[in-house]
Coordinates of C-alpha atoms and ligand atoms in Angstrom, one line a residue:
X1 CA -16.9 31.6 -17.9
X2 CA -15.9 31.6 -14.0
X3 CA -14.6 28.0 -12.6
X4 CA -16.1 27.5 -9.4
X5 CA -14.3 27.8 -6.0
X6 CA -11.1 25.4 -5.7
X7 CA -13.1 23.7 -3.1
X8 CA -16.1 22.7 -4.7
X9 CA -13.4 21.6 -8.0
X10 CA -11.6 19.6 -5.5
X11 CA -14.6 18.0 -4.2
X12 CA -16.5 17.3 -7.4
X13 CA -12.6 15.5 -8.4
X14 CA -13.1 13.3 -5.0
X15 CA -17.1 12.1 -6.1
X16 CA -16.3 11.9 -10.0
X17 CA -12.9 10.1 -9.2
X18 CA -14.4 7.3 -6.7
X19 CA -16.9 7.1 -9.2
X20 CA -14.6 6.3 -12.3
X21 CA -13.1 3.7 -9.9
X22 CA -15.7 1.8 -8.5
X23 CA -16.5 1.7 -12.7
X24 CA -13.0 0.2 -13.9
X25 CA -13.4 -2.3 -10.1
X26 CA -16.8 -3.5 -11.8
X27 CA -14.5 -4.3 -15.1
X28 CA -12.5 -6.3 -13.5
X29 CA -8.6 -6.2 -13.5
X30 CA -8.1 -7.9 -16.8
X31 CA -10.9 -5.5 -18.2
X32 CA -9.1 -3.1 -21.2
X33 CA -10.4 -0.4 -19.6
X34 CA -8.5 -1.2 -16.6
X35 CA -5.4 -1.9 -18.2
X36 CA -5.1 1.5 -20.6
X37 CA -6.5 3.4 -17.7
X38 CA -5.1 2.6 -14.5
X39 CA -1.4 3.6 -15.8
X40 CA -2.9 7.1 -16.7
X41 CA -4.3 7.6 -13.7
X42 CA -1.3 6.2 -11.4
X43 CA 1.0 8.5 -13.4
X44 CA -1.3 11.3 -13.0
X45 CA -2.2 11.1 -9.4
X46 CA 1.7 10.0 -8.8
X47 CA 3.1 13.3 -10.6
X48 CA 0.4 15.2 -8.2
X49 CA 1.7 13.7 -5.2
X50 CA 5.3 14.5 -6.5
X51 CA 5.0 18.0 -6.6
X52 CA 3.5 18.0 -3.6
X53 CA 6.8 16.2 -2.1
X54 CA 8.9 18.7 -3.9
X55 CA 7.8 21.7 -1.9
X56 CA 7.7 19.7 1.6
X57 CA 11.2 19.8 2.7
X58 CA 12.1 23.8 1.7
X59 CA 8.3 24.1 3.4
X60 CA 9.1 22.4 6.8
X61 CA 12.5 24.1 6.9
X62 CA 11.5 27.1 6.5
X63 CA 8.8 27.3 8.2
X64 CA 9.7 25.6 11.6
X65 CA 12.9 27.9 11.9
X66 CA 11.3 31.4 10.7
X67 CA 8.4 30.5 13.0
X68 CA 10.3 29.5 16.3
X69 CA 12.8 32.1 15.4
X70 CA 10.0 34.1 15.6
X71 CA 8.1 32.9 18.6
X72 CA 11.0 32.7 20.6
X73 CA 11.6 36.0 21.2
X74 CA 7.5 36.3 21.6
X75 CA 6.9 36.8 25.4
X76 CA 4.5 33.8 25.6
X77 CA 6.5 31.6 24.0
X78 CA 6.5 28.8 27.1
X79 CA 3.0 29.1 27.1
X80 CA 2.6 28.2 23.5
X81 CA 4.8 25.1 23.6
X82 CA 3.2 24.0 26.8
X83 CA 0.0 24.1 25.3
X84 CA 0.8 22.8 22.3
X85 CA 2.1 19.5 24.3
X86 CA -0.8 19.1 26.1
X87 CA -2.9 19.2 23.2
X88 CA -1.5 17.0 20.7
X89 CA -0.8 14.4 23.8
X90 CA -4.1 14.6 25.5
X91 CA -6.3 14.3 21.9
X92 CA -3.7 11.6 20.6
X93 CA -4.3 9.4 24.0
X94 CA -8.2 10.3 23.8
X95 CA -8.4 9.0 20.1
X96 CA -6.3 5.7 21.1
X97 CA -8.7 4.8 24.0
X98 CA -12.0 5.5 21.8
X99 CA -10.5 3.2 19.5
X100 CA -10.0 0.5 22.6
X101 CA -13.2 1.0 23.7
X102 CA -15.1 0.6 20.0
X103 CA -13.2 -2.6 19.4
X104 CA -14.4 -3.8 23.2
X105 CA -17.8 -3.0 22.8
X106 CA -17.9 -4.5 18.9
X107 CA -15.6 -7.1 19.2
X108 CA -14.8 -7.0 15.3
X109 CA -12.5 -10.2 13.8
X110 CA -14.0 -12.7 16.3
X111 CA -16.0 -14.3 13.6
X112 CA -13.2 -14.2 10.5
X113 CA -12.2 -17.1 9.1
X114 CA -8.6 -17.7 9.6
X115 CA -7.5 -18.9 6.2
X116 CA -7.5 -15.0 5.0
X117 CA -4.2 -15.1 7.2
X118 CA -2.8 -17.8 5.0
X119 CA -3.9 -16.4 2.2
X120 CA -2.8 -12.5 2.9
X121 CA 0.5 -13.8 4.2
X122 CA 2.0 -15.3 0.9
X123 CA 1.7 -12.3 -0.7
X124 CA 3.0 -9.7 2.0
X125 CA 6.1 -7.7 1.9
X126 CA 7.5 -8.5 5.6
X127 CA 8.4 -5.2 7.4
X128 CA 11.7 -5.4 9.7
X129 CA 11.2 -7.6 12.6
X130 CA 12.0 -5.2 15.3
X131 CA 11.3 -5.5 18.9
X132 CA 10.4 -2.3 21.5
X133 CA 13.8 -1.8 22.5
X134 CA 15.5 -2.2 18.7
X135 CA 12.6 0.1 17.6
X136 CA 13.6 3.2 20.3
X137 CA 16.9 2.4 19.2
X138 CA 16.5 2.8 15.4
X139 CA 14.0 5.8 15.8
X140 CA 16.2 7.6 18.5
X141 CA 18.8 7.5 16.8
X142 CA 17.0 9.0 13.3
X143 CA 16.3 12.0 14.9
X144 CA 19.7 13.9 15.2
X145 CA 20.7 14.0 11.4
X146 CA 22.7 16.0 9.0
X147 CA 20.7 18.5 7.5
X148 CA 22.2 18.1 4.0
X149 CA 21.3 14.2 4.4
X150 CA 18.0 14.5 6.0
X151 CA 17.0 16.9 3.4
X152 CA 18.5 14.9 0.5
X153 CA 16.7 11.9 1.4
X154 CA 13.2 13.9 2.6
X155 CA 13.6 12.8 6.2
X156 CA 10.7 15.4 8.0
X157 CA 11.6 14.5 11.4
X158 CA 15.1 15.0 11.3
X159 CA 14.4 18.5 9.4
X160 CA 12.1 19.6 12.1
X161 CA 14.1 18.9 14.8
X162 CA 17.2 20.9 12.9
X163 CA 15.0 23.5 11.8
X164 CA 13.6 23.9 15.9
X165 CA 17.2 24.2 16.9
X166 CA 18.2 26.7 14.2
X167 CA 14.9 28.7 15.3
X168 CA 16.1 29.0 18.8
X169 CA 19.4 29.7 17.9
X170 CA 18.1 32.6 15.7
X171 CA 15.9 33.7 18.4
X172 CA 18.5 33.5 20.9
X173 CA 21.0 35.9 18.7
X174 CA 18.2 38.0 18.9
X175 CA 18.5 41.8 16.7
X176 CA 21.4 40.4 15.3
X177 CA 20.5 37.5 13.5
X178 CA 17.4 39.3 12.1
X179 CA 18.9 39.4 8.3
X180 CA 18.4 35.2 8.5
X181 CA 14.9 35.6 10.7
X182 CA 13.4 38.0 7.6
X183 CA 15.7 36.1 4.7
X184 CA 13.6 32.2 6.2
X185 CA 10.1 34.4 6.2
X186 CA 10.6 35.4 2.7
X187 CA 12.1 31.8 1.6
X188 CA 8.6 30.9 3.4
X189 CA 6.5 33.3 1.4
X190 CA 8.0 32.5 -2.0
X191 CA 7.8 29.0 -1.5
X192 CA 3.9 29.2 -0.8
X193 CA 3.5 31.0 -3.9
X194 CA 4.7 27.9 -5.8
X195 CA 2.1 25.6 -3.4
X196 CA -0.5 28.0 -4.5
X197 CA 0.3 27.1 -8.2
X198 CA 0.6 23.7 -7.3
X199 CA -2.9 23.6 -6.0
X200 CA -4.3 24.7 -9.0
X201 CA -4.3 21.2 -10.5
X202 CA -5.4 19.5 -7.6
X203 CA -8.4 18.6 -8.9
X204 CA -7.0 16.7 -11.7
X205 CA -4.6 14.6 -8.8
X206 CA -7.2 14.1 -6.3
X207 CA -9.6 12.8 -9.7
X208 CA -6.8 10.2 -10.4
X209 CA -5.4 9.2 -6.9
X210 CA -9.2 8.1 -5.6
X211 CA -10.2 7.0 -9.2
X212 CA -6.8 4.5 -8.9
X213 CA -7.5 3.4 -5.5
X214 CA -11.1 2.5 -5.7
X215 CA -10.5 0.6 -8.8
X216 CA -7.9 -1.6 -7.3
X217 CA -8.9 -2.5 -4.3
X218 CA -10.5 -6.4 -3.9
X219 CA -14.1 -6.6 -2.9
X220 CA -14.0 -10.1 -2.1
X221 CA -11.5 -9.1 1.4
X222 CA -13.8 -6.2 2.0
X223 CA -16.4 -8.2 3.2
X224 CA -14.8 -10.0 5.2
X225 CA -13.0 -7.2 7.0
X226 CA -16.8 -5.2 7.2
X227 CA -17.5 -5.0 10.4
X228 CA -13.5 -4.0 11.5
X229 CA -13.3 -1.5 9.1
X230 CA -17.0 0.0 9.8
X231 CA -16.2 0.0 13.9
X232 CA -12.7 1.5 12.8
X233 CA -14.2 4.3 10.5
X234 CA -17.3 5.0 12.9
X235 CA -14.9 5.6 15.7
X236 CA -12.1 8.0 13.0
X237 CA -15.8 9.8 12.4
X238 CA -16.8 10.3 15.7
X239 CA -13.5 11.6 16.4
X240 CA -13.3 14.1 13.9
X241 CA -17.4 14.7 13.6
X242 CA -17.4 15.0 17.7
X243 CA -14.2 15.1 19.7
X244 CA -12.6 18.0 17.7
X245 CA -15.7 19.9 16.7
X246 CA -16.3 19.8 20.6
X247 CA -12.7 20.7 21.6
X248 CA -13.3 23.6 19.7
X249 CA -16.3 24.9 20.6
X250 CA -15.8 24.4 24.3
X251 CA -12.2 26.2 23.8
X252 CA -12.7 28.9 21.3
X253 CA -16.4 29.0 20.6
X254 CA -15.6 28.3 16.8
X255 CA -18.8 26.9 15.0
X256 CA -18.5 23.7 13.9
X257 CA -20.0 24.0 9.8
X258 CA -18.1 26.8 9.3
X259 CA -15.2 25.1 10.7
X260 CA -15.3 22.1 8.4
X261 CA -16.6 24.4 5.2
X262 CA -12.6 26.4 5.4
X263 CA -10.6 23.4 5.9
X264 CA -12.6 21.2 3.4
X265 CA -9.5 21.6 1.0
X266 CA -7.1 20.2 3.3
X267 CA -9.1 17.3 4.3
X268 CA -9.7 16.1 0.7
X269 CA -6.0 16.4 -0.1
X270 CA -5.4 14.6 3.3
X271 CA -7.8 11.6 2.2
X272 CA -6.5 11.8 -1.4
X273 CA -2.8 11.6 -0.6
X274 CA -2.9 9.5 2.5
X275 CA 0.0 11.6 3.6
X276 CA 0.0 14.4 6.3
X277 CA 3.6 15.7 4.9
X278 CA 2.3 15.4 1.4
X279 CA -0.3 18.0 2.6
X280 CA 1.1 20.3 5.0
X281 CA 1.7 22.9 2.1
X282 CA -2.5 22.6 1.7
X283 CA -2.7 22.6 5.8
X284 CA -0.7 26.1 6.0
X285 CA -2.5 27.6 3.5
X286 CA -6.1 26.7 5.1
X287 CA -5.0 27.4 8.3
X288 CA -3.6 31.0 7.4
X289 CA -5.9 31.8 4.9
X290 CA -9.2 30.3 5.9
X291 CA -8.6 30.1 9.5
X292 CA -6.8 33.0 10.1
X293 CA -4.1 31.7 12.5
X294 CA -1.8 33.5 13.0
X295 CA 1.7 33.1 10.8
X296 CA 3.5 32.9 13.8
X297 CA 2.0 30.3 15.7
X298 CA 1.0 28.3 12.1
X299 CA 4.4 28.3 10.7
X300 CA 5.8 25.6 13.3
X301 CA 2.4 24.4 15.2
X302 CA 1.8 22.7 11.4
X303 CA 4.9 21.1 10.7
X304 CA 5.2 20.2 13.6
X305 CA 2.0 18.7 14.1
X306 CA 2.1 17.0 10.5
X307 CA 4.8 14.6 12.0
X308 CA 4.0 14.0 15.8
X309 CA 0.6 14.8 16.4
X310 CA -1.5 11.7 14.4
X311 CA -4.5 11.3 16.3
X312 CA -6.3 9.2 13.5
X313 CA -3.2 6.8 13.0
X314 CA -3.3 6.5 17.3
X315 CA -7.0 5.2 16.9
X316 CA -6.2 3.0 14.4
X317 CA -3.2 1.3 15.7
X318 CA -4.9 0.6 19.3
X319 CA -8.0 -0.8 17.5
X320 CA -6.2 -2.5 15.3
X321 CA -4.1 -4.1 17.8
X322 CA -7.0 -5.2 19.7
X323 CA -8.9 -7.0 16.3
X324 CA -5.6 -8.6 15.6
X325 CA -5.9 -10.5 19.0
X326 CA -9.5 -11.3 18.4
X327 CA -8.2 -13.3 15.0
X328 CA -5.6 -15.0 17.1
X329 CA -8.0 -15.8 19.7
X330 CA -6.2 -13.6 22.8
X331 CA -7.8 -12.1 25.3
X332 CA -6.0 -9.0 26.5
X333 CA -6.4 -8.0 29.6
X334 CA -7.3 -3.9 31.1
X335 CA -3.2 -4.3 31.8
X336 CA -2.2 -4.8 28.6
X337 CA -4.9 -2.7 27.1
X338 CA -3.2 -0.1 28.2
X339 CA 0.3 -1.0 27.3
X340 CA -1.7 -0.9 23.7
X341 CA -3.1 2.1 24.3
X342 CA 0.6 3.3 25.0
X343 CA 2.3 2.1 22.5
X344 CA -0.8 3.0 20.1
X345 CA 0.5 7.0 20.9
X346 CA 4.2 6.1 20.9
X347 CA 3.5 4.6 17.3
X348 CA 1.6 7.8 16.4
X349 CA 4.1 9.8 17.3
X350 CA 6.9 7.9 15.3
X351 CA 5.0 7.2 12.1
X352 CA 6.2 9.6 9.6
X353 CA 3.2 11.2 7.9
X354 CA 3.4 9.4 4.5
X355 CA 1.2 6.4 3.5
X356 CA 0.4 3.4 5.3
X357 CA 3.5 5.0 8.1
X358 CA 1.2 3.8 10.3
X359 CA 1.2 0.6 9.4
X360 CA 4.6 0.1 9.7
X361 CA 4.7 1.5 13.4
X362 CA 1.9 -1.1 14.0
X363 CA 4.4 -3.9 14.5
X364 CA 6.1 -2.1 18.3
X365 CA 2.0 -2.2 19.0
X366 CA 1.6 -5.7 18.2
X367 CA 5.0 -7.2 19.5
X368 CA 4.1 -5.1 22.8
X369 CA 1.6 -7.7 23.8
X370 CA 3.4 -10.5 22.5
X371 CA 0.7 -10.3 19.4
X372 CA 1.7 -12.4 15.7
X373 CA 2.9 -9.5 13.6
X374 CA 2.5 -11.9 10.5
X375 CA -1.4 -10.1 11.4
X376 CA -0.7 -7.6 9.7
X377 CA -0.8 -9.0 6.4
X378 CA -4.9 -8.9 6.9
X379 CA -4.7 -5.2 7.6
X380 CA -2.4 -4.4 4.5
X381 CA -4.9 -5.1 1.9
X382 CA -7.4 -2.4 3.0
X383 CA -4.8 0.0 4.3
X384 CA -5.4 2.7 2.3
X385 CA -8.6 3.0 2.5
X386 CA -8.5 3.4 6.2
X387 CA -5.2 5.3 5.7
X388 CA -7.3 7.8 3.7
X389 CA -9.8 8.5 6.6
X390 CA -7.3 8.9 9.3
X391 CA -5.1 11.3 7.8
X392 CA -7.8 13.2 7.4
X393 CA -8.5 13.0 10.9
X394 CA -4.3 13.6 11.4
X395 CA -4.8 16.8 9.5
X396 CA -8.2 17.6 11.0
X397 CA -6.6 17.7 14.5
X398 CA -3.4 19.8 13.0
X399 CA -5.7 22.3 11.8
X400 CA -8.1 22.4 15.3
X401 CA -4.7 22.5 17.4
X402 CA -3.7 25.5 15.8
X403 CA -7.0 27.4 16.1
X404 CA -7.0 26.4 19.8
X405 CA -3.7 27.8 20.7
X406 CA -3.9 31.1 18.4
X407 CA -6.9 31.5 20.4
X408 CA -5.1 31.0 23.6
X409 CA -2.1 32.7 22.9
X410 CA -4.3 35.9 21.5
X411 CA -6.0 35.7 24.7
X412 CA -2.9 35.7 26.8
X413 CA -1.6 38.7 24.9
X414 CA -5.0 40.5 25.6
X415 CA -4.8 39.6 30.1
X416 CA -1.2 40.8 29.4
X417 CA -1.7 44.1 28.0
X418 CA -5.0 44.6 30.3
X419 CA -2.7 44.0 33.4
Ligands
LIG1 N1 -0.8 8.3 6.4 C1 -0.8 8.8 7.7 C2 -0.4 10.3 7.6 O1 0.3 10.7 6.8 C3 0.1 8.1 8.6 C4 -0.5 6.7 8.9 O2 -1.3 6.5 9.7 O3 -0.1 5.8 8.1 O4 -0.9 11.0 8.4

């Protein structure tokens, strides 16, 4: 007997899984089902996620140095990189200010009774209490690592930025480093063998990861958080279901169904891992295979992307900023709106792309505007089910960014060639 298509395996695993959950949530946590299963599952799904992690860091490596070693001798090179800027800025701001403007028009948090602070606060784990400046300081200063130590400790920023200095580098020796520019590519191509196998059992990780989140989360705190949640998830949704669709027709004429059909895999691995690093090896594969994007401008427009470029995170934190000072009763004003809005990007940009990153990032929003960080206690509770949705949307917009400028830079190729 044939299996069906990875995809349609990976998306029956997502249904079956949240159902299985929202089955062992109705048992209730003291429920044996609950307590035999949920181990089972967490080891499962965790195991998934580990091999996943495994592969990131020889991933990134390799494929941010082979691919600017690459594009840096490619004659369009400055062209790429300034449109690669301009895109993962200009979509990032446009996702934090639909996210002002949803929470503006819906007001969510105004209505919330306030003892759920008291009550979320007791049992929160306090992130560091860091203001703007300390935070610049901290993150500046975790860019320029050692290699051995970022890798060792499966820092991705770090490794980027090493990996985008060793590409130039290589692509500055030019012919003579080309033993190291072919010796990275084939690193690259072995190591996305082993993804491939990886991706086999996806299905049995996505089943466990949304089956384990669904059955533990509380319904009583949903409720109450409805409305903030719904106005956040609309706007993730209409960002991903309009903004990018239409990016990408206007720019490249791609259709949107078809779109969504070849990337399906990477979004359910997004929403099932709540980590954009956890799924760049899926977010390669799509884009190469699937998408057909070229290696070249894939290999470091991906990684990249996986670890600045957070467009769903950017919605989230302005949103969430702005619902925070409904509970608390503050009225920002345009002014410092947009020092939200800001900082919402700044945030995005510095989240790492593992779970709930953003939520840590959230506090340099919050302080920003002189808003009680002890908020975000609230937000914790349901932050992976919200995490789930916008690192989708983080992937989504890796995946459209790379279509967009493999269409741009094919097109500059052709005006060349023509001239
Ligand atoms: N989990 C997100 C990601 O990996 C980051 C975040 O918003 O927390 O893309």
């Amino acid at each position: 007997m044939r299996l069906p298509s990875l995809n349609v395996q990976i998306l029956a695993a997502a249904v079956f899984g949240a159902l299985a959950g929202a089955y062992l949530n109705h048992q209730g946590s003291d429920s044996p089902e609950q307590q035999s299963l949920l181990p089972v599952l967490q080891l499962t799904g965790g195991l998934f996620v580990d091999l996943l992690k495994m592969v990131l860091i020889p991933l990134v490596f390799t494929s941010v140095a082979s691919g600017v070693a690459s594009l840096g001798g490619h004659e369009h090179s400055g062209r790429i990189w300034r449109s690669t800027l301009i895109y993962y800025l200009g979509t990032t701001a446009l996702a934090a200010v639909l996210g002002l403007i949803l929470m503006n028009v819906f007001e969510p948090g105004k209505g919330l009774q306030i003892n759920l602070f008291d009550q979320a606060m007791s049992s929160m784990n306090r992130p560091d209490n860091l203001t703007l400046p300390e935070f610049l300081h901290t993150f500046l200063r975790s860019i320029f690592v050692s290699p051995v130590k970022a890798m060792a400790e499966g820092a991705v920023l770090p490794t980027v930025i090493f990996a985008l200095l060793l590409g130039l580098s290589i692509a500055r020796r030019g012919e003579g480093a080309d033993a190291l520019r072919n010796l990275l590519s084939e690193v690259l191509e072995v190591v996305l063998v082993m993804v491939d196998w990886i991706m086999r059992i996806a299905p049995v990780g996505v089943f466990a990861l949304l089956a384990h989140l669904v059955a533990t989360q509380q319904a009583g705190l949903f409720a109450n958080l409805a409305l903030f949640i719904a106005v956040t998830m609309g706007g993730l949704f209409a960002h991903g279901l309009i903004v990018f669709p239409g990016i990408l027709l206007l720019t490249t004429g791609t259709k949107p169904w078809g779109f969504f059909r070849s990337i399906q895999e990477a979004l359910l691995t997004a929403f099932a891992t709540c980590s954009s690093s956890a799924t760049l090896a899926v977010t390669m594969r799509v884009a190469r295979e699937h998408l057909r994007v070229a290696p070249r401008i894939a290999k470091f427009i991906l990684p990249l992307g996986a670890t600045v470029n957070m467009d769903g995170t950017a919605l989230y934190e302005a949103g969430a900023a702005l619902f925070v000072a409904n509970l608390a009763g503050i009225d920002l004003n345009v002014l410092q709106q947009g020092v939200v809005c800001l900082m919402a990007i700044l945030a995005s940009i510095g989240a790492p792309g593992l779970p709930s990153a953003g939520m840590v990032t959230m506090i340099m929003v919050l302080q920003s505007v002189g808003l009680p960080i002890e908020a975000i206690a609230i937000l914790l509770p349901v932050d992976r089910l919200i995490d789930a949705v916008r690192t989708a949307i983080n992937v989504e917009g890796d995946l459209v960014g790379s279509v967009v400028i493999d269409h741009f830079s094919r097109q500059a190729s052709l005006d060349h060639r023509s001239d």
